Structures are given as structure tokens and as C-alpha cells.
Amino acid sequence: MDTLQPARLEFTPDGTPFSSAFGDVYHSAHGGPSQARHVFLGGNDLPQRWQGRDRFVVLETGFGLGLNFLATWQAWRDDPQRCRRLHFVSFEKHPFTTADLAVAQRAWPEFAHLAVELQAKWPPLMPGVHRLHLDLGRVILTLVFGDATTQLRAIDASVDAFFLDGFSPARNPELWTAELCRALARLAAPGATLATWSVAGHVREALAAAEFDLNKRPGFAGKREMLVGRFRSRRPERHPLPAERRAIVIGAGIAGSTAAHALAAAGWQVTVLEQANAPATGASGNLAGVLRPLPSADDNRLSRLTRAGYLATRALLGRLPEARWSACGVLHLGREPTHEAQQRRAVAQLGWPPDVMQFIEREAASKMIGWPVDTGGWWFPNGGWVQPPSLCRAALAAFPERLTVRCQTPVDRLQHTARGWQALAADGEVLAEAPVLVMAGGHAATRFTQFAWLPQRAARGQVSHLPAAATPPLDVVLCKLGYAMPAVDGLRLIGATLQSGDTDPTLRHIDHQENLARLNLSLRGFAAGLDPAALAGRVGIRPMSPDRLPIVGPLPDPATAGPNSRLHQLPRQPGLWCVQGFGARGIVWSALMADLLVSRLEGEPLPLENDLVDACDPGRFLLKAARRTIADSDDTT
């Protein structure tokens, strides 16, 4: 696993940004914005080609200092006939820090207001896909921090225009290979165009072999020629727009609320049906929950998903000022010396920025919380706690003209008709009807016939509420054998228990005992003398998946899966989707999974790498079950 190496900001004597690593400039010395407009916008016949469109997708092979993106964004803003949503996907192996971006982008005062917004939302320099919602969500920048030569195969998008911009083929040959050009062709939408300042012979040959018809045009400033092209393949659009933007969401917990919010933000009319008398009364009803990533030294799928989810939730909270949360920091201590050593190794191997994660030694950890501890551990300076009910309410209230919430409306069954999906009451009344139905009902989802096959289990969790004055102060979220929160509304939350298959909603004295015992083992004597019988608390029933990963995507037909089936070939039930299986990680996964859901429904560039999308797909369980059946039959022969 490679750690991300940031770029160094350097300049030539005439002030042009320069990379000593590649021995080349980032843009022409003769006016960067003019070059961007001439080569990349003009070369792709923009803004004309996006006019009147619902969606337009640009892909750029090297983000650099963001010049092409800023020029494209400004051109889109200036065009009264612009497309409804502009997607810009860009790769960068060596991204700049926010501070260096701010210095370099001062050279383009015409983009100053856009640059400020970009810098404010610039992600931490960690590998993977980063999604930036800009211009009130109408411009979506998908940044892929990593090597384009490998990461192009890891993403899914339908691209209308390619900006082939990187250091020159002589300086950076990997970005101009035949393999890379074939990867571009895989992502090309019908009629896709490309533009680049390079007219090198081997670049032309590679693009022509990848089904691009090419022409030369006059170049910019001192460069005589540039190259433009059009994808000639007649294959159909792989990611069509939805025929109609209407959806039903079952459940107003954190999964359903964030999914409904993301759908409404994308222009959908959404009806949310909730059986309780208010949103977030089930597992999402706790007073507070923890927001942090979950690293691993090998950066496995769970680690990558929680990292991406943590950043997505932070971004969503920034767009919902009514949601209650605190970036007080999260201290995650090692359970014992072996675990502490694993934590230390993960920090060294991952190389994440210190404002995301650090390892702090035992003495520093003790000083931070004002209480003796046995081990050091991870420190997440920008982690903290989130109040899920407030996040649900804020998400559901953001688009009142497009989002209707109906509480005290239990759904008895689902029915598919020629017009789409109906949610029916026990007496047969049609509660709502729409072409798309999204199941976000938590642990209750499997009582519906269509979802009964999902191997999701209910798991009971109990949180204990301590009067804040009953323990010493605690200003950060502490995790070790359980968690303990700073005071929220006069209460300190500790917990939580986990009992798989248990759906008893009543508080238990023995669970309060367990929560107190774990806290006193984590911080010796911190809650000494507290009587568990005197504590209040809350029980939530969580929806757990067998592999502890979310269950998000279009629902397959379980009868169609065989031992030789492939995930992407599984027949899906038209218009039926699910956002399930969050377990105890609803806060960290909800915003990211809502984005994934809507992106798949809309046919937009996805916010995750393909292997992570597949790891969340509900069809994965059908393939595993079919293969197990074959293995079992082989064992009996």
C-alpha cells in the first residue's frame, strides 16, 4: 500500500508553477486561464455541448493546481443555458495542500470567489475518492487521489468530455499509454470528446486504437497544434438518466433521512413513510454517537469505507447547520499493549495527515483527558460526536418543496405494478406510489417479502446515561472497550452493549452494569460508586450485516442467482433499492451511502471505487450463498 506523497509548490523564474519531480510546468507561461479555455473547453466544444443537458460529465487526467476545473466551473456559471448538474472527475497522484493551492490560485483573480469555495472544501490528503459538493450542489467535483494509470479502472462514470492534461509524454510517459487510453474508452459516453495540447505520434496512435477519431486544431500561444477527438463507438449509453424522479423511502432513521435528503437534493420528489410518531425513534434515536474513521494497517475495505464515510458525514454536517454535533476530537486507546502496537503501526503505514489521525503515547493521552490510562492510542482531532435525531430532522427539512414526511404511517407490504411500487397499509390502502422504492427500515426490513432473504440480523444495543456531574469531566470522546462521551444536555453517554438476535426494547440492569464495568476498565475508577440501578438509558435495535459492511444498491431477484452468476449480471427487481445493514455505524456511513444510492439511480459518477461499490451490493450475499450450496453438494458426493 502506497502512502500519498503531496506535491511541492515551486516556480520557474518567470513565476510559472513548476514540478521538479517531473521537470515540467503545470501550465503555459502565457496565461494559464486562456490556455485552459482554448485547449480544454474549446477543444471539447464547450460550453455549447452541455447546453440544455440535464447532466454533463468531464474527466481530467491530472488535477494539478485546479486551473482547468476553475475555468470550467466559471464557464458553466457564466452560461445561462448550462446543464442542470456539472460533474467533474479528476485524478491526482501528488495533490497539493490547501495552503499551497491558495498561494498558487492567487495568480488567477478572475476565479478568486470559486477558488475560496474550493479551498474551503479541499479534502485531507489521503488516498481514494473524495466528493466535493460545490455551488449549492449543482457542481460536483470527484477527486481521485492516486495514480490515474491504475485508478481509472477503479471508477465508474459515463464521461462526455475528456481533458487529457498531465506533464508531457516525454516527462510522464505513464499518463499517455495505450492502456490508459483504453481505460478512457471504457468510461466514454456515446459521442464523448477529448482534447489535449499533446500531438505526439504515439499518443495519437494509442487514442485512435481506443476508438477515438482525431483531428488537429491550432494550438495555444507558441504551440502550433493541439489534438481533439470524438469517440466513434456506437454502443448504447450505459448510465441513462432516470425516466422519472419520484421515490418512496421506507423509514426515517439516519439511513432513510439522509437517502431522502440526497434524492431531494438531486431534484427528486420524495415521500418518506415512518411508522413511529417522529423521525429517528429507532436505532437512530440516541442522544449522541461517535464520528471517526476506523483505520487498519493494511487499509482494508472496512477501513477505506469508514474513512470515506467519515469525510462524507463531515461534509454533510457542514451543509446542515441545524444538525447538532461537536468536533471535540476522539481518543481511541489501545485495548492492551498488542493492540496499541497495531495502532502505532497503522499510523506509520497509512501516513494520514495529522489533522485526521495521530498516535499519542500514554503520558500524552493521560494529560489530554486528565485521567491516568494504561495505553496510548489513536487521536482523531476532527472526530467527535453527532446527535442523530437532529441530523435526521435537518436532512428531512432541507427541501420542503420536494420532500414529504408522513409519520405514524406503518407500511404492511409492498406491491409492484405497471406504474412502479406501492406501499400498502394493512387494510390495503395505497399509502404512496412511485417508480422507485428505497427500503431503509433498519432491522424491520426483512419482514417485507421482497427483503426477507437478506441475511441481516437484528442486534440489541443499550446505552447508559450518567449524570455529567457524577464523574470527572471529559472533554473528548473516549473509546477503548466501549465509549464515553463529553456531557450532552447534562448527560454523559457510555456504552454500548451488543446482543445479536435480541430485539427486547426494555432497559436491563445487567447491561448498565456491563457499560459501567467497561468504562471503569478503560479509565480505572472513573465511574466508581455509581449505582447501575439508578441509571437511565436507551435501547436501540440495529440492523447488522454478516460481514459488517453496508447493504446498499438495487435489489436482485434471489431466484435468479446461480453458482456461475456474476454480480453485475444479476437481474434486479425494477426500481427496488435498499440502504440497510449499517449496524452501529449509521453516523459514519449514512451520508456516503446516500450519495452512492443517488449516484447509481442517476447514472452519475460514483463516489467510491468499484470494489467498494461491489462490497456494499446486496447481490453479494446471493453469490456467496449459491457458491456455498455448490460446495456443500460437492462435499456430499
mmCIF file of C-alpha atoms in Angstrom, residues 158-460:
data_model
loop_
_atom_site.group_PDB
_atom_site.id
_atom_site.type_symbol
_atom_site.label_atom_id
_atom_site.label_comp_id
_atom_site.label_asym_id
_atom_site.label_seq_id
_atom_site.Cartn_x
_atom_site.Cartn_y
_atom_site.Cartn_z
ATOM 1 C CA SER A 158 -20.167 7.967 -18.127
ATOM 2 C CA VAL A 159 -17.904 10.722 -19.437
ATOM 3 C CA ASP A 160 -18.929 13.324 -22.011
ATOM 4 C CA ALA A 161 -15.624 15.216 -22.302
ATOM 5 C CA PHE A 162 -12.035 14.259 -21.524
ATOM 6 C CA PHE A 163 -9.361 16.776 -20.572
ATOM 7 C CA LEU A 164 -6.091 14.916 -21.182
ATOM 8 C CA ASP A 165 -3.780 17.088 -19.159
ATOM 9 C CA GLY A 166 -0.632 15.916 -17.481
ATOM 10 C CA PHE A 167 3.069 16.542 -17.677
ATOM 11 C CA SER A 168 4.434 15.978 -21.173
ATOM 12 C CA PRO A 169 4.653 12.417 -22.566
ATOM 13 C CA ALA A 170 8.433 12.680 -22.504
ATOM 14 C CA ARG A 171 8.410 13.588 -18.772
ATOM 15 C CA ASN A 172 5.497 11.444 -17.587
ATOM 16 C CA PRO A 173 5.000 8.644 -20.138
ATOM 17 C CA GLU A 174 2.730 6.569 -17.850
ATOM 18 C CA LEU A 175 -0.117 9.056 -18.324
ATOM 19 C CA TRP A 176 -0.172 8.639 -22.117
ATOM 20 C CA THR A 177 -0.014 4.870 -22.648
ATOM 21 C CA ALA A 178 -2.226 2.659 -24.811
ATOM 22 C CA GLU A 179 -3.558 1.006 -21.634
ATOM 23 C CA LEU A 180 -4.613 4.352 -20.219
ATOM 24 C CA CYS A 181 -6.354 5.291 -23.470
ATOM 25 C CA ARG A 182 -8.305 2.020 -23.389
ATOM 26 C CA ALA A 183 -9.318 2.819 -19.813
ATOM 27 C CA LEU A 184 -10.651 6.183 -21.026
ATOM 28 C CA ALA A 185 -12.651 4.469 -23.767
ATOM 29 C CA ARG A 186 -14.300 2.204 -21.173
ATOM 30 C CA LEU A 187 -15.681 5.317 -19.467
ATOM 31 C CA ALA A 188 -16.729 7.185 -22.623
ATOM 32 C CA ALA A 189 -20.377 8.095 -23.154
ATOM 33 C CA PRO A 190 -21.768 7.996 -26.714
ATOM 34 C CA GLY A 191 -20.334 10.960 -28.634
ATOM 35 C CA ALA A 192 -17.720 11.715 -25.966
ATOM 36 C CA THR A 193 -14.986 14.150 -26.998
ATOM 37 C CA LEU A 194 -11.417 14.722 -25.887
ATOM 38 C CA ALA A 195 -8.865 17.494 -26.087
ATOM 39 C CA THR A 196 -5.185 17.729 -25.271
ATOM 40 C CA TRP A 197 -2.284 20.013 -26.063
ATOM 41 C CA SER A 198 -0.128 16.960 -26.931
ATOM 42 C CA VAL A 199 0.097 15.864 -30.569
ATOM 43 C CA ALA A 200 2.838 13.268 -30.013
ATOM 44 C CA GLY A 201 2.645 10.433 -32.525
ATOM 45 C CA HIS A 202 2.369 7.598 -30.013
ATOM 46 C CA VAL A 203 -0.417 9.473 -28.178
ATOM 47 C CA ARG A 204 -2.380 9.776 -31.433
ATOM 48 C CA GLU A 205 -1.853 6.088 -32.185
ATOM 49 C CA ALA A 206 -3.000 4.987 -28.736
ATOM 50 C CA LEU A 207 -6.149 7.141 -28.853
ATOM 51 C CA ALA A 208 -7.012 6.019 -32.398
ATOM 52 C CA ALA A 209 -6.651 2.379 -31.321
ATOM 53 C CA ALA A 210 -9.077 3.121 -28.448
ATOM 54 C CA GLU A 211 -11.808 4.175 -30.934
ATOM 55 C CA PHE A 212 -11.295 7.932 -30.946
ATOM 56 C CA ASP A 213 -11.427 9.789 -34.286
ATOM 57 C CA LEU A 214 -8.797 12.528 -34.100
ATOM 58 C CA ASN A 215 -8.135 15.934 -35.627
ATOM 59 C CA LYS A 216 -5.530 18.612 -35.118
ATOM 60 C CA ARG A 217 -6.506 22.192 -34.397
ATOM 61 C CA PRO A 218 -4.421 25.337 -33.943
ATOM 62 C CA GLY A 219 -2.664 25.241 -30.584
ATOM 63 C CA PHE A 220 -2.387 27.885 -27.898
ATOM 64 C CA ALA A 221 0.172 30.706 -27.906
ATOM 65 C CA GLY A 222 3.522 29.363 -29.089
ATOM 66 C CA LYS A 223 2.274 25.814 -29.676
ATOM 67 C CA ARG A 224 1.364 25.260 -33.325
ATOM 68 C CA GLU A 225 -1.108 22.385 -32.884
ATOM 69 C CA MET A 226 -3.350 20.624 -30.368
ATOM 70 C CA LEU A 227 -5.392 17.430 -30.607
ATOM 71 C CA VAL A 228 -9.139 16.863 -30.403
ATOM 72 C CA GLY A 229 -11.113 13.663 -30.779
ATOM 73 C CA ARG A 230 -14.539 12.046 -30.712
ATOM 74 C CA PHE A 231 -15.453 8.560 -29.513
ATOM 75 C CA ARG A 232 -16.749 6.651 -32.530
ATOM 76 C CA SER A 233 -18.227 3.604 -30.804
ATOM 77 C CA ARG A 234 -21.990 3.211 -31.237
ATOM 78 C CA ARG A 235 -22.533 1.287 -28.014
ATOM 79 C CA PRO A 236 -25.600 2.440 -26.046
ATOM 80 C CA GLU A 237 -25.441 4.697 -23.009
ATOM 81 C CA ARG A 238 -24.541 2.515 -20.017
ATOM 82 C CA HIS A 239 -25.798 5.026 -17.429
ATOM 83 C CA PRO A 240 -29.058 6.537 -18.677
ATOM 84 C CA LEU A 241 -30.860 9.249 -16.747
ATOM 85 C CA PRO A 242 -33.895 8.166 -14.714
ATOM 86 C CA ALA A 243 -37.142 8.366 -16.666
ATOM 87 C CA GLU A 244 -38.917 9.935 -13.693
ATOM 88 C CA ARG A 245 -37.607 11.352 -10.422
ATOM 89 C CA ARG A 246 -40.116 10.134 -7.838
ATOM 90 C CA ALA A 247 -39.317 7.826 -4.926
ATOM 91 C CA ILE A 248 -40.722 6.345 -1.739
ATOM 92 C CA VAL A 249 -38.353 5.893 1.203
ATOM 93 C CA ILE A 250 -39.435 3.477 3.938
ATOM 94 C CA GLY A 251 -38.014 4.606 7.283
ATOM 95 C CA ALA A 252 -36.963 7.962 8.735
ATOM 96 C CA GLY A 253 -33.940 6.859 10.703
ATOM 97 C CA ILE A 254 -30.482 8.068 9.751
ATOM 98 C CA ALA A 255 -30.320 5.811 6.666
ATOM 99 C CA GLY A 256 -33.719 6.876 5.316
ATOM 100 C CA SER A 257 -33.371 10.555 6.238
ATOM 101 C CA THR A 258 -30.013 11.006 4.535
ATOM 102 C CA ALA A 259 -31.144 8.989 1.491
ATOM 103 C CA ALA A 260 -34.282 11.126 1.162
ATOM 104 C CA HIS A 261 -32.202 14.286 1.556
ATOM 105 C CA ALA A 262 -29.764 13.226 -1.176
ATOM 106 C CA LEU A 263 -32.627 12.310 -3.530
ATOM 107 C CA ALA A 264 -34.343 15.662 -2.941
ATOM 108 C CA ALA A 265 -31.031 17.494 -3.470
ATOM 109 C CA ALA A 266 -30.789 15.771 -6.866
ATOM 110 C CA GLY A 267 -34.261 17.025 -7.830
ATOM 111 C CA TRP A 268 -36.391 14.035 -6.854
ATOM 112 C CA GLN A 269 -39.861 14.194 -5.327
ATOM 113 C CA VAL A 270 -39.633 12.009 -2.230
ATOM 114 C CA THR A 271 -42.231 10.611 0.167
ATOM 115 C CA VAL A 272 -40.856 9.214 3.430
ATOM 116 C CA LEU A 273 -43.087 6.772 5.315
ATOM 117 C CA GLU A 274 -42.286 6.268 9.011
ATOM 118 C CA GLN A 275 -44.305 4.058 11.362
ATOM 119 C CA ALA A 276 -43.300 5.952 14.536
ATOM 120 C CA ASN A 277 -44.631 9.355 15.539
ATOM 121 C CA ALA A 278 -41.368 11.161 14.665
ATOM 122 C CA PRO A 279 -38.141 10.561 12.702
ATOM 123 C CA ALA A 280 -35.196 8.853 14.403
ATOM 124 C CA THR A 281 -37.090 6.992 17.115
ATOM 125 C CA GLY A 282 -35.430 3.614 16.498
ATOM 126 C CA ALA A 283 -31.719 2.805 16.485
ATOM 127 C CA SER A 284 -31.044 6.382 15.276
ATOM 128 C CA GLY A 285 -32.641 7.919 18.357
ATOM 129 C CA ASN A 286 -29.633 8.041 20.681
ATOM 130 C CA LEU A 287 -28.678 11.379 22.195
ATOM 131 C CA ALA A 288 -25.231 11.159 20.535
ATOM 132 C CA GLY A 289 -22.987 8.791 18.611
ATOM 133 C CA VAL A 290 -19.313 8.649 17.654
ATOM 134 C CA LEU A 291 -17.917 10.055 14.376
ATOM 135 C CA ARG A 292 -14.452 8.781 13.474
ATOM 136 C CA PRO A 293 -12.795 6.574 10.836
ATOM 137 C CA LEU A 294 -11.641 3.038 11.644
ATOM 138 C CA PRO A 295 -8.094 2.618 10.302
ATOM 139 C CA SER A 296 -6.187 -0.603 9.670
ATOM 140 C CA ALA A 297 -2.527 -1.056 8.793
ATOM 141 C CA ASP A 298 -3.448 -2.827 5.526
ATOM 142 C CA ASP A 299 -6.138 -0.224 4.676
ATOM 143 C CA ASN A 300 -8.741 -2.940 4.110
ATOM 144 C CA ARG A 301 -12.237 -2.378 2.732
ATOM 145 C CA LEU A 302 -13.757 -1.583 6.112
ATOM 146 C CA SER A 303 -11.005 0.962 6.738
ATOM 147 C CA ARG A 304 -11.485 2.576 3.315
ATOM 148 C CA LEU A 305 -15.270 2.687 3.679
ATOM 149 C CA THR A 306 -15.222 4.234 7.149
ATOM 150 C CA ARG A 307 -12.605 6.792 6.055
ATOM 151 C CA ALA A 308 -14.699 7.829 3.057
ATOM 152 C CA GLY A 309 -17.844 7.784 5.196
ATOM 153 C CA TYR A 310 -16.258 9.891 7.936
ATOM 154 C CA LEU A 311 -15.296 12.577 5.393
ATOM 155 C CA ALA A 312 -18.725 12.441 3.699
ATOM 156 C CA THR A 313 -20.529 12.860 7.029
ATOM 157 C CA ARG A 314 -18.295 15.791 7.971
ATOM 158 C CA ALA A 315 -19.158 17.417 4.627
ATOM 159 C CA LEU A 316 -22.904 16.809 5.064
ATOM 160 C CA LEU A 317 -22.837 18.283 8.585
ATOM 161 C CA GLY A 318 -21.242 21.377 7.062
ATOM 162 C CA ARG A 319 -24.254 21.715 4.746
ATOM 163 C CA LEU A 320 -26.813 21.188 7.540
ATOM 164 C CA PRO A 321 -26.211 23.873 10.198
ATOM 165 C CA GLU A 322 -29.238 22.743 12.206
ATOM 166 C CA ALA A 323 -27.670 19.361 12.949
ATOM 167 C CA ARG A 324 -26.076 19.147 16.411
ATOM 168 C CA TRP A 325 -22.530 17.853 16.595
ATOM 169 C CA SER A 326 -19.157 18.650 18.089
ATOM 170 C CA ALA A 327 -15.678 18.207 16.590
ATOM 171 C CA CYS A 328 -14.295 17.743 20.113
ATOM 172 C CA GLY A 329 -11.879 15.011 18.977
ATOM 173 C CA VAL A 330 -11.921 11.254 19.544
ATOM 174 C CA LEU A 331 -9.267 9.427 21.583
ATOM 175 C CA HIS A 332 -9.259 5.707 20.763
ATOM 176 C CA LEU A 333 -6.953 3.966 23.229
ATOM 177 C CA GLY A 334 -5.330 0.595 22.630
ATOM 178 C CA ARG A 335 -7.133 -2.218 24.433
ATOM 179 C CA GLU A 336 -3.819 -3.695 25.565
ATOM 180 C CA PRO A 337 -0.147 -3.411 24.503
ATOM 181 C CA THR A 338 -0.523 -5.650 21.422
ATOM 182 C CA HIS A 339 -3.434 -3.587 20.118
ATOM 183 C CA GLU A 340 -1.560 -0.391 20.967
ATOM 184 C CA ALA A 341 1.365 -1.606 18.832
ATOM 185 C CA GLN A 342 -1.035 -2.321 15.948
ATOM 186 C CA GLN A 343 -2.411 1.204 16.240
ATOM 187 C CA ARG A 344 1.094 2.688 16.190
ATOM 188 C CA ARG A 345 1.962 0.609 13.110
ATOM 189 C CA ALA A 346 -1.231 1.683 11.303
ATOM 190 C CA VAL A 347 -0.403 5.369 11.797
ATOM 191 C CA ALA A 348 3.112 4.858 10.425
ATOM 192 C CA GLN A 349 2.000 2.789 7.430
ATOM 193 C CA LEU A 350 -1.026 4.826 6.407
ATOM 194 C CA GLY A 351 0.705 8.203 6.573
ATOM 195 C CA TRP A 352 -2.544 10.133 7.039
ATOM 196 C CA PRO A 353 -2.289 13.876 7.747
ATOM 197 C CA PRO A 354 -2.005 14.671 11.472
ATOM 198 C CA ASP A 355 -5.223 16.697 11.391
ATOM 199 C CA VAL A 356 -7.016 13.411 10.598
ATOM 200 C CA MET A 357 -5.116 10.926 12.771
ATOM 201 C CA GLN A 358 -2.116 10.790 15.085
ATOM 202 C CA PHE A 359 -0.730 8.275 17.530
ATOM 203 C CA ILE A 360 -0.297 9.694 21.000
ATOM 204 C CA GLU A 361 1.635 7.992 23.778
ATOM 205 C CA ARG A 362 0.176 7.007 27.132
ATOM 206 C CA GLU A 363 1.526 10.035 29.013
ATOM 207 C CA ALA A 364 0.141 12.495 26.458
ATOM 208 C CA ALA A 365 -3.207 10.675 26.439
ATOM 209 C CA SER A 366 -3.415 10.869 30.235
ATOM 210 C CA LYS A 367 -2.643 14.566 30.157
ATOM 211 C CA MET A 368 -5.227 15.174 27.422
ATOM 212 C CA ILE A 369 -8.122 13.715 29.401
ATOM 213 C CA GLY A 370 -6.842 14.448 32.888
ATOM 214 C CA TRP A 371 -7.030 10.825 33.985
ATOM 215 C CA PRO A 372 -4.421 8.020 34.114
ATOM 216 C CA VAL A 373 -4.555 5.486 31.276
ATOM 217 C CA ASP A 374 -2.682 2.245 30.598
ATOM 218 C CA THR A 375 -2.026 2.677 26.867
ATOM 219 C CA GLY A 376 -1.685 5.297 24.168
ATOM 220 C CA GLY A 377 -3.720 5.184 21.002
ATOM 221 C CA TRP A 378 -5.237 6.955 18.049
ATOM 222 C CA TRP A 379 -6.179 10.622 18.273
ATOM 223 C CA PHE A 380 -8.667 11.917 15.690
ATOM 224 C CA PRO A 381 -8.546 15.720 16.177
ATOM 225 C CA ASN A 382 -11.582 16.438 13.984
ATOM 226 C CA GLY A 383 -13.697 13.497 15.048
ATOM 227 C CA GLY A 384 -16.364 13.932 17.682
ATOM 228 C CA TRP A 385 -19.989 13.242 18.470
ATOM 229 C CA VAL A 386 -23.135 13.727 16.398
ATOM 230 C CA GLN A 387 -26.736 13.806 17.591
ATOM 231 C CA PRO A 388 -28.531 11.500 15.103
ATOM 232 C CA PRO A 389 -32.112 12.773 15.651
ATOM 233 C CA SER A 390 -31.007 16.345 14.909
ATOM 234 C CA LEU A 391 -29.207 15.183 11.751
ATOM 235 C CA CYS A 392 -32.343 13.333 10.619
ATOM 236 C CA ARG A 393 -34.569 16.350 11.254
ATOM 237 C CA ALA A 394 -32.201 18.739 9.463
ATOM 238 C CA ALA A 395 -31.840 16.395 6.474
ATOM 239 C CA LEU A 396 -35.601 15.951 6.124
ATOM 240 C CA ALA A 397 -36.307 19.691 6.452
ATOM 241 C CA ALA A 398 -33.790 20.914 3.863
ATOM 242 C CA PHE A 399 -36.018 20.581 0.767
ATOM 243 C CA PRO A 400 -39.632 21.047 1.908
ATOM 244 C CA GLU A 401 -40.852 21.597 -1.656
ATOM 245 C CA ARG A 402 -39.607 18.164 -2.734
ATOM 246 C CA LEU A 403 -39.660 16.048 0.434
ATOM 247 C CA THR A 404 -42.761 14.928 2.340
ATOM 248 C CA VAL A 405 -42.503 13.018 5.623
ATOM 249 C CA ARG A 406 -45.516 11.026 6.837
ATOM 250 C CA CYS A 407 -45.105 9.725 10.379
ATOM 251 C CA GLN A 408 -47.430 7.284 12.146
ATOM 252 C CA THR A 409 -47.790 5.574 8.782
ATOM 253 C CA PRO A 410 -46.869 1.898 9.130
ATOM 254 C CA VAL A 411 -46.369 0.018 5.863
ATOM 255 C CA ASP A 412 -47.724 -3.527 5.840
ATOM 256 C CA ARG A 413 -46.475 -4.749 2.454
ATOM 257 C CA LEU A 414 -45.033 -3.690 -0.878
ATOM 258 C CA GLN A 415 -46.548 -4.329 -4.277
ATOM 259 C CA HIS A 416 -45.120 -3.910 -7.776
ATOM 260 C CA THR A 417 -47.436 -2.663 -10.531
ATOM 261 C CA ALA A 418 -47.084 -1.440 -14.091
ATOM 262 C CA ARG A 419 -46.589 2.078 -12.706
ATOM 263 C CA GLY A 420 -43.917 1.166 -10.167
ATOM 264 C CA TRP A 421 -44.056 0.368 -6.452
ATOM 265 C CA GLN A 422 -46.898 0.765 -3.996
ATOM 266 C CA ALA A 423 -46.566 0.895 -0.229
ATOM 267 C CA LEU A 424 -49.743 -0.583 1.250
ATOM 268 C CA ALA A 425 -51.353 -0.298 4.684
ATOM 269 C CA ALA A 426 -52.749 -3.349 6.489
ATOM 270 C CA ASP A 427 -56.229 -2.601 5.121
ATOM 271 C CA GLY A 428 -54.923 -2.402 1.532
ATOM 272 C CA GLU A 429 -54.858 1.396 1.305
ATOM 273 C CA VAL A 430 -52.173 2.686 -1.070
ATOM 274 C CA LEU A 431 -50.045 4.920 1.149
ATOM 275 C CA ALA A 432 -47.692 6.011 -1.629
ATOM 276 C CA GLU A 433 -46.782 5.050 -5.179
ATOM 277 C CA ALA A 434 -43.634 5.795 -7.191
ATOM 278 C CA PRO A 435 -41.342 4.219 -9.799
ATOM 279 C CA VAL A 436 -38.572 3.826 -7.185
ATOM 280 C CA LEU A 437 -38.830 2.475 -3.654
ATOM 281 C CA VAL A 438 -35.916 2.619 -1.208
ATOM 282 C CA MET A 439 -36.003 0.340 1.818
ATOM 283 C CA ALA A 440 -34.325 1.978 4.820
ATOM 284 C CA GLY A 441 -36.383 0.302 7.524
ATOM 285 C CA GLY A 442 -33.492 -0.903 9.648
ATOM 286 C CA HIS A 443 -33.908 -4.244 11.380
ATOM 287 C CA ALA A 444 -37.587 -4.422 10.339
ATOM 288 C CA ALA A 445 -36.767 -4.546 6.603
ATOM 289 C CA THR A 446 -36.663 -8.340 6.456
ATOM 290 C CA ARG A 447 -40.321 -8.672 7.426
ATOM 291 C CA PHE A 448 -41.197 -7.490 3.891
ATOM 292 C CA THR A 449 -41.384 -10.389 1.441
ATOM 293 C CA GLN A 450 -39.016 -8.809 -1.086
ATOM 294 C CA PHE A 451 -36.285 -8.348 1.554
ATOM 295 C CA ALA A 452 -36.847 -11.493 3.624
ATOM 296 C CA TRP A 453 -33.845 -13.251 2.053
ATOM 297 C CA LEU A 454 -31.327 -10.596 3.167
ATOM 298 C CA PRO A 455 -29.028 -12.136 5.797
ATOM 299 C CA GLN A 456 -29.359 -9.090 8.016
ATOM 300 C CA ARG A 457 -29.762 -9.696 11.750
ATOM 301 C CA ALA A 458 -31.203 -7.543 14.488
ATOM 302 C CA ALA A 459 -28.783 -6.669 17.271
ATOM 303 C CA ARG A 460 -29.782 -5.033 20.529
#
